[in-house]
Structures are given as C-alpha cells and as structure tokens.
Amino acid sequence: MGGDIATSIHLYGQEYLWLFGDTQLGYLHYVNGQLERTFTGFTHGSFGFVNLAESLEPFLWWPTIDGAPVLAGPFTPQNPTDPTEYYWLADGLIGPQSGQLIIIATTVTPASGLSSIGTDVIVVDNIFAPLGNWTYRTGRNAWTSPNLSWNVAIAAYDGWLYIIGIYWTGPKQPTLLCRVKEGDLISFNWEAFQFWSNGGVWAENMNDIAYLLPGPHTGATLQFNPYMNLWFMVLLDSSTGDPNIYMATAPQITGPWSTTPIYTFEPPYSNVSLFWAYQAKSHPEYATQPNQIYFSYTLGSQTPNEEVTDMSTYHPQFMVVTISP
C-alpha cells in the first residue's frame, strides 16, 4: 500500500526489481468518491517487479510463491549481533562480472528507532532462479558503525564497485566514497576496500578520508548521464529544514562535485513540522528523452496516522527534470 526508498534495479531485458524499506500493507478503496487506504499491517524490506513491456508507468506486481503473495523481502541478517535486527533495502545492482544481485542494506533494530546500527551487504547467488529457490548470503560491512553508513548508493564502473556513504556526526554530515572489486565485495573481503582520501588518492584506511559533499542526504542513485557527460546524484533531506531538491554533478566519480537546487517544496510540504521528503532515487528506464532525469522521492508525514490516510504520503513521488541544452 505504501513504502519508502524505492530503488529500481535492471535485471535483464525490460525486467526491473524494485526494493523498498519500511512498507505499509493494506488495500485501497473509495469512500464518498475519495480514494483512501486501509492499513492492515507493516513489514520491512519489501520488493516487487516491473516489466516495461507491460507497463510504461511505475506499476509493480508483487511476487508469489505457490500462489501466495510474498509481501516482505526474504532477506534477514544471517549473523546478527542482535536477534531483532532487520533491513531497509537501500540500493543495489546486478554484478557485471558475477551476474549476482548485490544489495546494500541499512541494518536497524527496534531499539535504534530510525537510526542505523550498520550496513550489510546481501548477495543473491541465483537471482534468475524461481523466487522460492533464491539463495543468499549476508555480511556486515566492517567499515560501518552507528555513525557511519555505506548505504547511500552503489555503481559499477571501470572494473570497480563504487559505494557512497555518509558520516552521521558533525554539523555537515558529509558524503564519502569507497571502492572495491566485485569479487572482494561478494566474498565479504572488507580488507580490500579503498577509500577516496584527501590529496586525491585511494587509501586502504579511513584515516584521511575526503568529504565529497556536505550532507545530510538520506539516499541517492549514483549514475553517469551521457547527455550531460557527467556523473550525477539527486539529493534531498527536508527534515533538516532545507526545502530543496539538489542535483549533484561531477566529471568523475571522485569529483569535484557541485550541487544545484532543481526544485523547492511549497507549503504545506515545505513545513518540516508537518512533512519531510527523503530518499531520492533515479529511474532512467522511464526517461523518454536523453536530457531527462526521472527520479522518485518519499514524502513522510509528522502527523500520527496521516501516512495511512493522506494519499500523498509514504509512497514514491515521481518527478521529471529536463536538462537545458
């Protein structure tokens, strides 16, 4: 019925897998001519599929096993430090070398509330098998902590997997960058990570790690746009009081990065005591022109129960930005 994060991952042909974080369960119905939601439950880490040949709009069909809907993703931490841990599925891709599904997931416990206790990597070894036969492995990224998450975005380029992280302490809460070979990531070889550091060098530790951008930004998609000939991320987190959505661009993944506001929320959605917007995710499969950036974000409500009753909240909101020549 609704969910946040909303990452789309190209599987093959026109098939896409969508990942969500916290997810509301229920059904839609009309009351006095108005569409409303009836809440029946809540789960973490749901997912769905899209076939673009069947739908030109973001429309999901939920997976089933033996005819029964699978409302929650089948992923749970395999070596948890706390038995109550669960996942928010943050971003992912199909490994260009292994063909395996690689997901970076925020690890949370009920006691931590909306705070991360770390970042896990989930590897599905047989993504093209029937859903009920999926096998997967999970590992806790050794470079994460409650104050440092490597869960913003992941991208493959030039034989490496690049991961955007965020440092949650300090006034700027900056974004960070690391890279790792695909084989090392899917085997959970944390010692093979390299970190973009001050002085423009890759280092094997985080002692002098460079800040790409000031934050905070709750989520993004790291992609190269051929029309701009630039790497880009759409960024936002209105809970900080900033009502703007930004486009961050750079000639290289390592930077230099710059940001430009592309949209400003208007009242009442600019009022952070009522709403907050977060988790911008790009979906280039829906762009109809090369100069379009098609992305989603989640709009949350600060009012109890309004995320159930207000149809504008707690599901992907879509926006298209056209880039001027």
Coordinates of C-alpha atoms in Angstrom, one line a residue:
M1 CA 0.0 0.0 0.0
G2 CA 3.0 2.3 0.5
G3 CA 6.7 2.2 1.2
D4 CA 9.9 4.3 1.1
I5 CA 13.3 4.2 -0.6
A6 CA 12.0 2.8 -4.0
T7 CA 15.2 1.6 -5.8
S8 CA 14.8 0.1 -9.2
I9 CA 17.4 -2.4 -10.5
H10 CA 17.7 -3.5 -14.1
L11 CA 17.6 -7.3 -14.2
Y12 CA 17.5 -8.2 -17.9
G13 CA 15.6 -7.1 -21.0
Q14 CA 12.8 -5.0 -19.7
E15 CA 12.5 -6.6 -16.3
Y16 CA 13.3 -4.5 -13.2
L17 CA 13.4 -5.3 -9.5
W18 CA 12.2 -2.6 -7.1
L19 CA 13.4 -2.5 -3.5
F20 CA 11.6 -0.8 -0.6
G21 CA 12.3 0.0 3.0
D22 CA 9.5 0.1 5.6
T23 CA 6.3 -0.9 3.9
Q24 CA 2.6 -0.5 4.7
L25 CA 0.3 -3.3 4.0
G26 CA -3.4 -2.9 3.2
Y27 CA -5.7 -2.0 0.4
L28 CA -7.2 0.9 -1.5
H29 CA -10.9 1.7 -1.6
Y30 CA -13.2 4.7 -2.3
V31 CA -15.1 6.5 0.4
N32 CA -17.6 9.1 -0.8
G33 CA -15.7 9.3 -4.1
Q34 CA -12.3 9.7 -2.4
L35 CA -9.6 7.1 -2.6
E36 CA -8.4 6.0 0.8
R37 CA -6.1 3.4 2.3
T38 CA -7.0 0.8 4.9
F39 CA -4.0 -0.3 6.9
T40 CA -3.7 -4.0 7.7
G41 CA 0.0 -4.4 8.7
F42 CA 3.6 -3.3 8.3
T43 CA 6.8 -5.0 7.2
H44 CA 10.4 -4.2 6.4
G45 CA 12.3 -4.6 3.2
S46 CA 9.6 -5.5 0.6
F47 CA 10.2 -5.8 -3.1
G48 CA 8.3 -6.0 -6.4
F49 CA 8.9 -6.4 -10.1
V50 CA 8.2 -4.3 -13.2
N51 CA 8.1 -5.3 -16.9
L52 CA 8.4 -2.2 -19.0
A53 CA 6.8 -4.1 -22.0
E54 CA 3.6 -4.4 -19.9
S55 CA 3.6 -1.1 -18.2
L56 CA 5.1 2.3 -19.3
E57 CA 4.4 3.7 -15.8
P58 CA 5.9 2.6 -12.4
F59 CA 3.5 -0.2 -11.7
L60 CA 4.6 -3.2 -9.6
W61 CA 3.5 -6.7 -9.4
W62 CA 4.2 -8.4 -6.2
P63 CA 6.0 -11.8 -6.3
T64 CA 4.3 -15.0 -5.2
I65 CA 5.4 -18.5 -4.2
D66 CA 2.9 -21.3 -4.8
G67 CA 0.2 -18.6 -5.5
A68 CA 0.7 -16.8 -2.1
P69 CA 2.0 -13.2 -2.2
V70 CA 5.4 -12.5 -0.8
L71 CA 4.8 -9.2 0.9
A72 CA 8.2 -9.0 2.6
G73 CA 11.6 -9.4 1.1
P74 CA 13.2 -12.8 2.0
F75 CA 16.3 -11.2 3.5
T76 CA 17.2 -11.4 7.2
P77 CA 20.7 -10.9 8.7
Q78 CA 22.5 -14.3 8.9
N79 CA 24.9 -13.3 11.6
P80 CA 23.2 -10.6 13.6
T81 CA 24.7 -9.0 16.7
D82 CA 21.1 -8.5 17.9
P83 CA 18.3 -11.1 17.1
T84 CA 15.8 -8.2 16.5
E85 CA 17.8 -6.8 13.5
Y86 CA 16.0 -6.1 10.2
Y87 CA 16.9 -4.5 6.9
W88 CA 16.0 -1.4 4.9
L89 CA 16.9 -2.3 1.3
A90 CA 18.8 0.8 0.2
D91 CA 20.4 0.2 -3.2
G92 CA 21.8 -2.5 -5.4
L93 CA 22.8 -3.8 -8.8
I94 CA 23.5 -6.9 -10.8
G95 CA 27.2 -7.5 -10.6
P96 CA 28.6 -7.1 -14.2
Q97 CA 31.1 -9.9 -13.6
S98 CA 29.2 -12.4 -11.4
G99 CA 25.7 -11.8 -12.5
Q100 CA 24.7 -11.9 -8.8
L101 CA 22.3 -9.5 -7.2
I102 CA 24.2 -7.2 -4.8
I103 CA 22.2 -5.1 -2.3
I104 CA 23.5 -2.7 0.3
A105 CA 21.1 -2.6 3.2
T106 CA 20.7 -0.5 6.3
T107 CA 20.6 -2.6 9.4
V108 CA 18.2 -1.5 12.1
T109 CA 16.8 -2.7 15.4
P110 CA 13.5 -1.7 17.0
A111 CA 15.6 -0.1 19.8
S112 CA 17.5 2.1 17.4
G113 CA 14.3 3.6 16.0
L114 CA 15.2 5.3 12.7
S115 CA 18.9 5.0 13.3
S116 CA 21.2 2.6 11.5
I117 CA 23.5 0.3 13.5
G118 CA 25.5 -0.6 10.4
T119 CA 25.4 -1.5 6.7
D120 CA 25.1 -5.1 5.5
V121 CA 25.8 -6.5 2.0
I122 CA 23.3 -9.0 0.7
V123 CA 24.3 -11.3 -2.2
V124 CA 21.7 -13.3 -4.1
D125 CA 23.6 -16.0 -5.9
N126 CA 20.8 -17.2 -8.2
I127 CA 18.7 -14.2 -8.9
F128 CA 17.2 -15.8 -12.1
A129 CA 16.0 -18.9 -10.2
P130 CA 12.4 -19.2 -9.2
L131 CA 11.8 -16.9 -6.2
G132 CA 11.2 -19.7 -3.8
N133 CA 14.6 -21.2 -4.7
W134 CA 16.7 -18.0 -4.1
T135 CA 19.8 -18.5 -2.0
Y136 CA 21.6 -15.5 -0.5
R137 CA 24.4 -14.5 1.9
T138 CA 24.7 -11.5 4.2
G139 CA 27.7 -9.8 5.7
R140 CA 28.2 -6.8 8.0
N141 CA 30.4 -4.2 6.3
A142 CA 33.4 -4.0 8.7
W143 CA 33.8 -0.3 7.9
T144 CA 30.4 0.8 9.2
S145 CA 29.1 1.8 12.6
P146 CA 26.1 3.6 14.0
N147 CA 27.8 6.9 13.0
L148 CA 28.9 5.8 9.5
S149 CA 26.8 4.1 6.8
W150 CA 27.9 2.8 3.4
N151 CA 24.3 2.7 2.2
V152 CA 23.6 5.7 0.0
A153 CA 24.3 4.4 -3.4
I154 CA 26.3 1.8 -5.4
A155 CA 27.5 1.8 -9.0
A156 CA 29.8 -0.3 -11.3
Y157 CA 32.4 1.5 -13.3
D158 CA 35.8 0.6 -14.8
G159 CA 36.1 -2.7 -13.1
W160 CA 35.2 -1.5 -9.6
L161 CA 32.1 -1.1 -7.5
Y162 CA 31.8 2.4 -6.0
I163 CA 29.8 3.0 -2.9
I164 CA 28.6 6.3 -1.5
G165 CA 28.5 6.5 2.3
I166 CA 27.5 9.1 4.9
Y167 CA 29.1 10.2 8.1
W168 CA 26.3 10.9 10.5
T169 CA 28.2 13.0 13.1
G170 CA 29.3 16.7 12.9
P171 CA 27.4 19.7 11.6
K172 CA 27.8 18.8 7.9
Q173 CA 27.2 15.0 7.9
P174 CA 29.3 14.6 4.7
T175 CA 29.0 12.0 2.0
L176 CA 32.0 9.7 1.4
L177 CA 33.3 7.4 -1.3
C178 CA 34.9 4.0 -1.3
R179 CA 35.5 1.3 -4.0
V180 CA 36.1 -2.4 -4.0
K181 CA 36.4 -5.1 -6.6
E182 CA 33.2 -7.1 -7.2
G183 CA 34.8 -10.4 -6.3
D184 CA 36.0 -9.0 -3.0
L185 CA 32.6 -7.5 -2.2
I186 CA 30.6 -10.6 -2.8
S187 CA 33.1 -12.7 -0.7
F188 CA 32.9 -10.1 2.1
N189 CA 36.6 -9.3 1.9
W190 CA 36.4 -6.0 3.8
E191 CA 40.2 -5.5 3.8
A192 CA 40.1 -5.0 0.1
F193 CA 38.2 -1.7 0.4
Q194 CA 39.8 1.5 -0.8
F195 CA 38.7 5.0 0.4
W196 CA 38.9 8.3 -1.6
S197 CA 41.1 10.4 0.6
N198 CA 42.4 14.0 0.8
G199 CA 45.2 14.6 -1.6
G200 CA 43.3 12.8 -4.4
V201 CA 44.5 9.3 -3.6
W202 CA 42.9 6.0 -2.8
A203 CA 43.9 4.7 0.6
E204 CA 43.4 1.4 2.4
N205 CA 42.1 3.0 5.6
M206 CA 39.8 5.9 6.5
N207 CA 42.4 8.0 8.4
D208 CA 42.3 10.8 5.9
I209 CA 39.1 10.2 4.0
A210 CA 37.8 13.0 1.8
Y211 CA 34.4 14.6 2.0
L212 CA 32.7 14.6 -1.4
L213 CA 29.7 16.8 -0.4
P214 CA 28.1 18.3 2.7
G215 CA 25.0 16.5 3.9
P216 CA 22.9 15.0 5.2
H217 CA 21.4 13.2 2.3
T218 CA 19.3 10.1 3.1
G219 CA 19.7 8.2 -0.2
A220 CA 20.6 8.6 -3.8
T221 CA 21.4 6.8 -7.1
L222 CA 24.9 7.2 -8.5
Q223 CA 24.8 7.2 -12.3
F224 CA 26.5 8.6 -15.4
N225 CA 24.4 10.7 -17.7
P226 CA 25.6 10.6 -21.3
Y227 CA 23.7 13.8 -22.2
M228 CA 25.4 15.9 -19.5
N229 CA 28.6 13.8 -19.8
L230 CA 28.7 13.9 -16.0
W231 CA 28.1 11.7 -13.0
F232 CA 25.1 12.7 -11.0
M233 CA 23.0 12.2 -7.9
V234 CA 19.7 13.7 -6.9
L235 CA 19.9 14.6 -3.2
L236 CA 17.5 15.8 -0.5
D237 CA 16.5 15.5 3.1
S238 CA 14.0 18.2 4.1
S239 CA 14.0 17.0 7.7
T240 CA 17.0 19.3 8.2
G241 CA 14.8 22.3 7.3
D242 CA 16.1 22.6 3.7
P243 CA 13.1 22.5 1.3
N244 CA 15.2 22.0 -1.8
I245 CA 16.0 19.1 -4.0
Y246 CA 19.5 19.2 -5.4
M247 CA 21.3 17.8 -8.5
A248 CA 24.9 17.0 -7.7
T249 CA 27.2 16.5 -10.7
A250 CA 30.9 15.7 -11.2
P251 CA 33.1 14.9 -14.2
Q252 CA 34.5 11.9 -12.4
I253 CA 33.1 9.8 -9.5
T254 CA 35.8 11.2 -7.3
G255 CA 34.7 14.8 -8.1
P256 CA 34.9 17.6 -7.9
W257 CA 31.2 17.5 -7.0
S258 CA 28.9 20.6 -7.1
T259 CA 25.2 21.0 -6.4
T260 CA 22.4 23.0 -7.9
P261 CA 18.9 23.3 -6.5
I262 CA 16.4 21.9 -9.0
Y263 CA 13.1 22.1 -7.0
T264 CA 11.8 23.8 -3.9
F265 CA 8.9 22.3 -2.0
E266 CA 6.0 24.7 -1.5
P267 CA 3.7 24.8 1.5
P268 CA 2.5 22.7 3.2
Y269 CA 5.2 20.2 2.1
S270 CA 8.0 22.7 2.9
N271 CA 6.8 22.8 6.6
V272 CA 9.1 20.2 8.3
S273 CA 6.8 20.2 11.3
L274 CA 4.2 18.6 9.1
F275 CA 6.1 16.7 6.3
W276 CA 9.6 15.6 5.3
A277 CA 10.9 14.4 2.0
Y278 CA 13.8 12.0 1.7
Q279 CA 15.4 9.1 -0.4
A280 CA 15.8 10.4 -3.9
K281 CA 16.3 7.5 -6.4
S282 CA 16.8 7.8 -10.1
H283 CA 14.9 5.7 -12.6
P284 CA 16.4 6.2 -16.1
E285 CA 14.3 3.5 -17.6
Y286 CA 11.3 5.9 -17.5
A287 CA 13.0 8.8 -19.1
T288 CA 11.6 9.4 -22.6
Q289 CA 14.3 11.8 -23.8
P290 CA 18.1 11.8 -23.3
N291 CA 18.0 15.1 -21.5
Q292 CA 15.5 14.0 -18.8
I293 CA 16.3 12.9 -15.3
Y294 CA 13.4 10.8 -13.9
F295 CA 13.5 10.2 -10.2
S296 CA 11.4 9.4 -7.1
Y297 CA 11.4 10.5 -3.5
T298 CA 9.3 9.6 -0.5
L299 CA 7.1 12.1 1.3
G300 CA 6.6 11.3 5.0
S301 CA 4.2 12.9 7.5
Q302 CA 4.9 14.0 11.0
T303 CA 1.2 13.7 11.9
P304 CA 0.3 10.3 13.5
N305 CA -1.7 8.0 11.2
E306 CA -1.6 10.6 8.3
E307 CA 0.8 8.4 6.3
V308 CA -2.1 5.9 6.2
T309 CA -5.0 8.4 5.4
D310 CA -3.1 11.0 3.3
M311 CA -2.8 9.6 -0.2
S312 CA 0.1 12.0 -1.0
T313 CA 2.4 10.4 1.6
Y314 CA 4.5 7.3 2.1
H315 CA 4.8 6.0 -1.5
P316 CA 7.1 7.1 -4.3
Q317 CA 6.5 10.5 -5.6
F318 CA 7.8 10.9 -9.2
M319 CA 9.4 13.9 -10.8
V320 CA 11.0 14.6 -14.2
V321 CA 13.7 17.2 -14.7
T322 CA 14.5 18.4 -18.2
I323 CA 18.1 19.5 -18.7
S324 CA 18.6 22.6 -20.8
P325 CA 21.0 22.3 -23.8

